Coordinates of C-alpha atoms and ligand atoms in Angstrom, one line a residue:
M849 CA -1.0 -17.6 7.3
Q850 CA 0.4 -17.4 10.8
F851 CA 2.1 -14.2 12.1
Q852 CA 5.3 -16.1 12.6
Q853 CA 5.4 -17.1 8.9
I854 CA 4.5 -13.5 7.8
S855 CA 7.4 -12.2 10.0
Q856 CA 9.9 -14.7 8.5
L857 CA 8.8 -13.8 5.0
F858 CA 9.2 -10.1 5.6
S859 CA 12.6 -10.5 7.3
A860 CA 13.9 -12.6 4.4
Y861 CA 12.5 -10.1 1.9
D862 CA 13.9 -7.1 3.8
S863 CA 17.4 -8.5 4.1
K864 CA 17.9 -8.6 0.3
P865 CA 18.4 -5.7 -2.2
V866 CA 15.5 -5.0 -4.6
S867 CA 16.3 -4.9 -8.3
E868 CA 17.2 -1.3 -9.4
E869 CA 16.7 -2.1 -13.1
I870 CA 14.3 0.6 -14.3
H871 CA 12.8 0.5 -17.8
P872 CA 13.3 3.8 -19.6
N873 CA 9.5 3.9 -20.3
D874 CA 8.5 3.3 -16.7
V875 CA 6.3 6.4 -16.2
M876 CA 5.8 5.5 -12.5
F877 CA 9.4 6.3 -12.0
N878 CA 8.6 10.0 -12.9
T879 CA 7.4 10.5 -9.3
G880 CA 11.0 10.0 -8.1
Q881 CA 13.2 7.2 -6.9
S882 CA 12.4 7.3 -3.3
H883 CA 8.6 7.4 -3.8
Y884 CA 8.9 4.6 -6.4
Y885 CA 10.6 2.2 -4.1
T886 CA 8.4 3.1 -1.1
V887 CA 5.2 2.5 -3.1
G888 CA 6.7 -0.9 -4.2
K889 CA 7.6 -1.9 -0.7
T890 CA 4.2 -1.0 0.7
G891 CA 2.7 -3.3 -1.9
V892 CA 4.5 -6.0 0.0
T893 CA 3.0 -4.7 3.3
A894 CA -0.5 -4.8 1.8
V895 CA 0.0 -8.3 0.5
L896 CA 1.4 -9.6 3.8
T897 CA -1.5 -7.9 5.7
A898 CA -3.9 -9.7 3.4
L899 CA -2.1 -13.0 3.8
A900 CA -2.2 -12.6 7.6
M901 CA -6.0 -12.6 7.3
S902 CA -6.1 -15.6 5.0
W903 CA -6.1 -19.4 5.5
K904 CA -3.4 -19.8 2.8
Q905 CA -0.3 -21.6 4.0
D906 CA 2.0 -20.8 1.1
V907 CA 2.2 -18.9 -2.1
S908 CA 3.4 -20.7 -5.2
S909 CA 1.7 -18.7 -7.9
I910 CA 1.2 -15.0 -8.3
L911 CA -0.5 -12.7 -10.9
D912 CA 0.6 -9.1 -10.9
L913 CA -2.1 -7.2 -12.9
P914 CA -1.3 -4.7 -14.1
C915 CA 2.4 -5.1 -13.6
G916 CA 3.4 -1.9 -15.4
H917 CA 7.1 -1.9 -15.5
G918 CA 7.5 -3.7 -12.2
R919 CA 7.1 -1.1 -9.5
V920 CA 5.7 -3.9 -7.2
A921 CA 6.7 -7.0 -9.2
R922 CA 10.3 -6.5 -8.3
H923 CA 9.3 -6.7 -4.6
L924 CA 7.0 -9.6 -5.0
R925 CA 9.8 -11.6 -6.6
L926 CA 12.0 -10.9 -3.6
L927 CA 9.2 -11.8 -1.2
F928 CA 8.4 -15.1 -2.9
P929 CA 11.6 -16.2 -4.7
Q930 CA 10.3 -19.6 -5.7
A931 CA 6.8 -18.7 -6.8
K932 CA 5.6 -18.7 -10.4
L933 CA 5.1 -15.0 -11.2
Y934 CA 2.7 -14.0 -14.0
C935 CA 3.2 -10.4 -15.2
C936 CA 0.2 -9.1 -17.1
D937 CA -0.3 -5.7 -18.7
I938 CA -1.9 -4.2 -21.8
D939 CA 1.5 -2.6 -22.3
A940 CA 3.2 -5.6 -23.8
E941 CA 6.6 -4.1 -23.4
G942 CA 6.0 -3.6 -19.7
A943 CA 4.8 -7.2 -19.2
D944 CA 7.8 -8.6 -21.2
F945 CA 10.3 -6.4 -19.3
C946 CA 8.9 -7.7 -15.9
A947 CA 8.9 -11.3 -17.0
R948 CA 12.5 -11.0 -18.3
T949 CA 13.9 -9.0 -15.4
F950 CA 12.1 -10.5 -12.5
G951 CA 11.9 -14.2 -13.6
G952 CA 8.3 -14.3 -14.6
I953 CA 5.9 -15.3 -17.3
S954 CA 4.5 -12.5 -19.5
I955 CA 0.8 -12.2 -20.3
H956 CA -0.3 -9.5 -22.8
S957 CA -3.7 -8.1 -21.8
Q958 CA -6.5 -6.6 -23.9
P959 CA -8.9 -3.7 -23.3
D960 CA -11.4 -6.2 -22.2
L961 CA -9.8 -8.4 -19.5
L962 CA -12.6 -10.9 -19.9
R963 CA -11.0 -11.9 -23.2
V964 CA -7.6 -12.6 -21.7
A965 CA -6.8 -16.2 -20.9
L966 CA -5.4 -16.1 -17.4
P967 CA -3.8 -19.0 -15.5
R968 CA -6.1 -20.7 -13.0
N969 CA -5.4 -21.8 -9.4
L970 CA -3.6 -18.6 -8.5
D971 CA -2.6 -18.2 -4.8
L972 CA -2.2 -14.5 -5.0
I973 CA -3.5 -11.8 -7.3
W974 CA -2.1 -8.3 -6.8
I975 CA -4.0 -5.6 -8.6
G976 CA -2.2 -2.3 -8.0
S977 CA -4.1 0.6 -9.5
L978 CA -6.3 -0.9 -12.3
F979 CA -9.8 -0.3 -11.0
T980 CA -8.7 3.2 -10.1
H981 CA -9.0 3.8 -13.8
L982 CA -12.2 1.9 -14.7
D983 CA -15.9 2.3 -14.3
K984 CA -18.1 0.4 -11.9
Q985 CA -19.5 -2.1 -14.4
R986 CA -16.0 -3.4 -15.4
T987 CA -14.8 -3.3 -11.8
D988 CA -17.6 -5.6 -10.9
A989 CA -17.2 -8.0 -13.9
W990 CA -13.4 -8.1 -13.7
L991 CA -13.3 -8.8 -10.0
R992 CA -15.6 -11.8 -10.5
Y993 CA -13.5 -13.0 -13.4
L994 CA -10.3 -12.8 -11.3
V995 CA -11.9 -14.5 -8.2
D996 CA -12.6 -17.4 -10.6
H997 CA -8.9 -17.8 -11.1
L998 CA -8.0 -18.1 -7.4
S999 CA -7.0 -21.4 -5.8
E1000 CA -8.7 -22.6 -2.7
H1001 CA -7.9 -20.0 0.1
G1002 CA -6.3 -17.9 -2.6
V1003 CA -6.1 -14.1 -1.9
L1004 CA -6.9 -11.2 -4.2
V1005 CA -5.5 -7.8 -3.1
S1006 CA -6.8 -4.8 -5.1
T1007 CA -6.4 -1.1 -4.7
F1008 CA -9.0 1.7 -5.2
H1009 CA -9.1 5.5 -5.0
G1010 CA -11.2 6.4 -1.9
Y1011 CA -11.9 9.3 0.3
F1012 CA -8.2 10.2 0.7
T1013 CA -7.7 10.4 -3.0
D1014 CA -10.8 12.5 -3.4
K1015 CA -9.5 15.1 -1.0
H1016 CA -5.8 15.1 -1.9
T1017 CA -5.4 14.3 -5.6
T1018 CA -5.6 16.5 -8.7
M1019 CA -7.0 14.6 -11.7
H1020 CA -5.2 14.9 -15.0
G1021 CA -5.9 13.8 -18.6
G1022 CA -8.9 16.0 -19.2
V1023 CA -11.3 13.9 -17.2
D1024 CA -14.6 15.4 -16.1
E1025 CA -13.5 15.9 -12.5
Q1026 CA -16.8 17.5 -11.4
R1027 CA -18.8 14.5 -12.6
I1028 CA -16.4 12.0 -10.9
R1029 CA -16.5 13.8 -7.6
R1030 CA -20.3 14.3 -7.8
D1031 CA -21.0 10.6 -8.5
F1032 CA -18.6 9.6 -5.8
A1033 CA -20.4 11.8 -3.3
E1034 CA -23.9 10.8 -4.5
V1035 CA -23.7 7.2 -5.4
G1036 CA -20.3 6.1 -4.1
F1037 CA -18.6 5.5 -7.4
G1038 CA -17.5 8.1 -9.9
Y1039 CA -15.7 7.5 -13.2
A1040 CA -14.9 9.5 -16.4
P1041 CA -12.5 8.7 -19.2
Y1042 CA -9.4 10.6 -20.1
T1043 CA -10.0 12.9 -23.0
T1044 CA -6.6 14.4 -23.7
L1045 CA -4.6 11.2 -23.7
E1046 CA -4.4 9.5 -27.1
G1047 CA -5.5 5.9 -27.8
M1048 CA -6.5 5.1 -24.2
G1049 CA -10.0 3.9 -25.1
D1050 CA -12.5 3.8 -22.2
Y1051 CA -9.8 4.4 -19.5
G1052 CA -9.8 7.2 -17.1
F1053 CA -10.1 8.0 -13.4
S1054 CA -12.4 6.6 -10.7
L1055 CA -13.2 7.3 -7.1
S1056 CA -15.0 4.7 -5.0
K1057 CA -16.3 4.6 -1.5
P1058 CA -15.5 1.5 0.6
S1059 CA -19.2 0.8 0.8
A1060 CA -19.5 0.7 -3.0
I1061 CA -16.7 -1.7 -3.4
L1062 CA -17.8 -3.9 -0.4
D1063 CA -21.3 -4.0 -2.0
I1064 CA -19.7 -5.5 -5.1
A1065 CA -17.7 -7.9 -3.0
D1066 CA -20.8 -8.8 -1.0
S1067 CA -22.5 -10.0 -4.2
I1068 CA -19.6 -12.3 -5.2
P1069 CA -20.3 -15.8 -4.0
G1070 CA -17.6 -18.0 -2.4
V1071 CA -15.4 -15.2 -0.9
R1072 CA -14.8 -13.4 2.4
A1073 CA -14.1 -9.7 2.1
S1074 CA -12.0 -7.2 4.1
Y1075 CA -11.2 -3.5 3.4
I1076 CA -8.3 -1.4 4.5
E1077 CA -8.6 2.4 3.9
R1078 CA -5.3 3.9 2.7
G1079 CA -3.7 0.4 2.9
W1080 CA -1.3 1.0 0.0
A1081 CA 1.3 3.7 0.1
N1082 CA -0.8 5.4 2.8
N1083 CA -3.1 6.5 -0.1
H1084 CA -5.1 3.9 -2.1
D1085 CA -7.7 1.8 -0.3
V1086 CA -7.3 -2.0 -0.4
L1087 CA -9.9 -4.7 -0.9
V1088 CA -8.9 -8.2 0.1
L1089 CA -11.0 -11.1 -1.2
N1090 CA -10.2 -14.5 0.3
K1091 CA -11.4 -17.5 -1.7
N1092 CA -13.4 -19.1 1.2
D1093 CA -17.1 -19.3 1.2
R1094 CA -18.3 -16.8 3.8
L1095 CA -21.2 -19.2 4.6
Q1096 CA -19.2 -22.4 5.0
G1097 CA -19.5 -24.0 8.4
F1098 CA -16.7 -25.2 10.7
Ligands
SAM1401 C1 -1.4 3.3 -12.8 S1 -0.6 2.0 -13.7 C2 -0.1 0.9 -12.5 C3 1.0 -0.1 -12.9 C4 1.6 -0.9 -11.8 N1 0.6 -1.7 -11.1 C5 2.3 0.0 -10.8 O1 1.9 0.0 -9.6 O2 3.3 0.6 -11.2 C6 -1.9 1.3 -14.6 C7 -1.5 0.2 -15.6 O3 -2.7 -0.4 -16.1 C8 -2.4 -0.9 -17.4 N2 -3.7 -1.3 -18.0 C9 -4.6 -0.5 -18.5 N3 -5.6 -1.2 -19.0 C10 -5.3 -2.5 -18.8 C11 -6.0 -3.8 -19.2 N4 -7.1 -3.8 -19.8 N5 -5.3 -4.9 -18.9 C12 -4.1 -4.9 -18.2 N6 -3.5 -3.7 -17.9 C13 -4.1 -2.6 -18.2 C14 -1.6 0.2 -18.0 O4 -0.9 -0.2 -19.1 C15 -0.7 0.6 -16.8 O5 0.5 -0.1 -16.8

């Protein structure tokens, strides 16, 4: 996408008020109103940065996974008012709320994303803080699965906990923090499940070095990869996968 187009998209988005409809169970709102909207808006910045590096000319279909209760979905809707917006989360109430409130289509996820039928030919997939809670094996498998659902030149934008999170974040939920930080330092990817949160299954906290995520990206055929440390909310790292074969000639 050309810079001029990016600039027009951002100006149009920035001139309109974002929806202030907050679901009572939106736990992301617990961090405070100002932080909530800033994080949402920087989702737009990350997406536009990714689009600036892509060969995509327009965005007509978007998957927000996991949408939660719409911290970013409300901004994506403003940025692309005409696009088909799929809102997917394992929290069905969150997905339904987003679809209803921001004019989208709800998809109820499952603990194993590979079992979820997702729409194909997606122009944009936004993954805000999903792999930040999963192990390396699922990160690898799910990234491949999602790339399969991109259109030609489609763009996947996904966030990760990197060096900054390692240094500045306290982990909750009874995770084995020592193990996560040790594996992060030694092999580039650390993960441990939450132990004090009920019914979460194999879901916890992960830290990953850019090199570990780029190694995964490197092994996925048919894409080009870019990485932006602290590219979301000045905190999470951002992986961008463009659905263009890195080996394709001119
Ligand atoms: C940290 S929140 C981020 C939510 C949202 N992206 C945001 O920025 O507010 C993580 C989300 O992942 C969802 N989740 C966990 N496992 C999932 C799965 N297997 N499929 C889809 N969503 C899942 C949770 O329900 C939760 O809404």
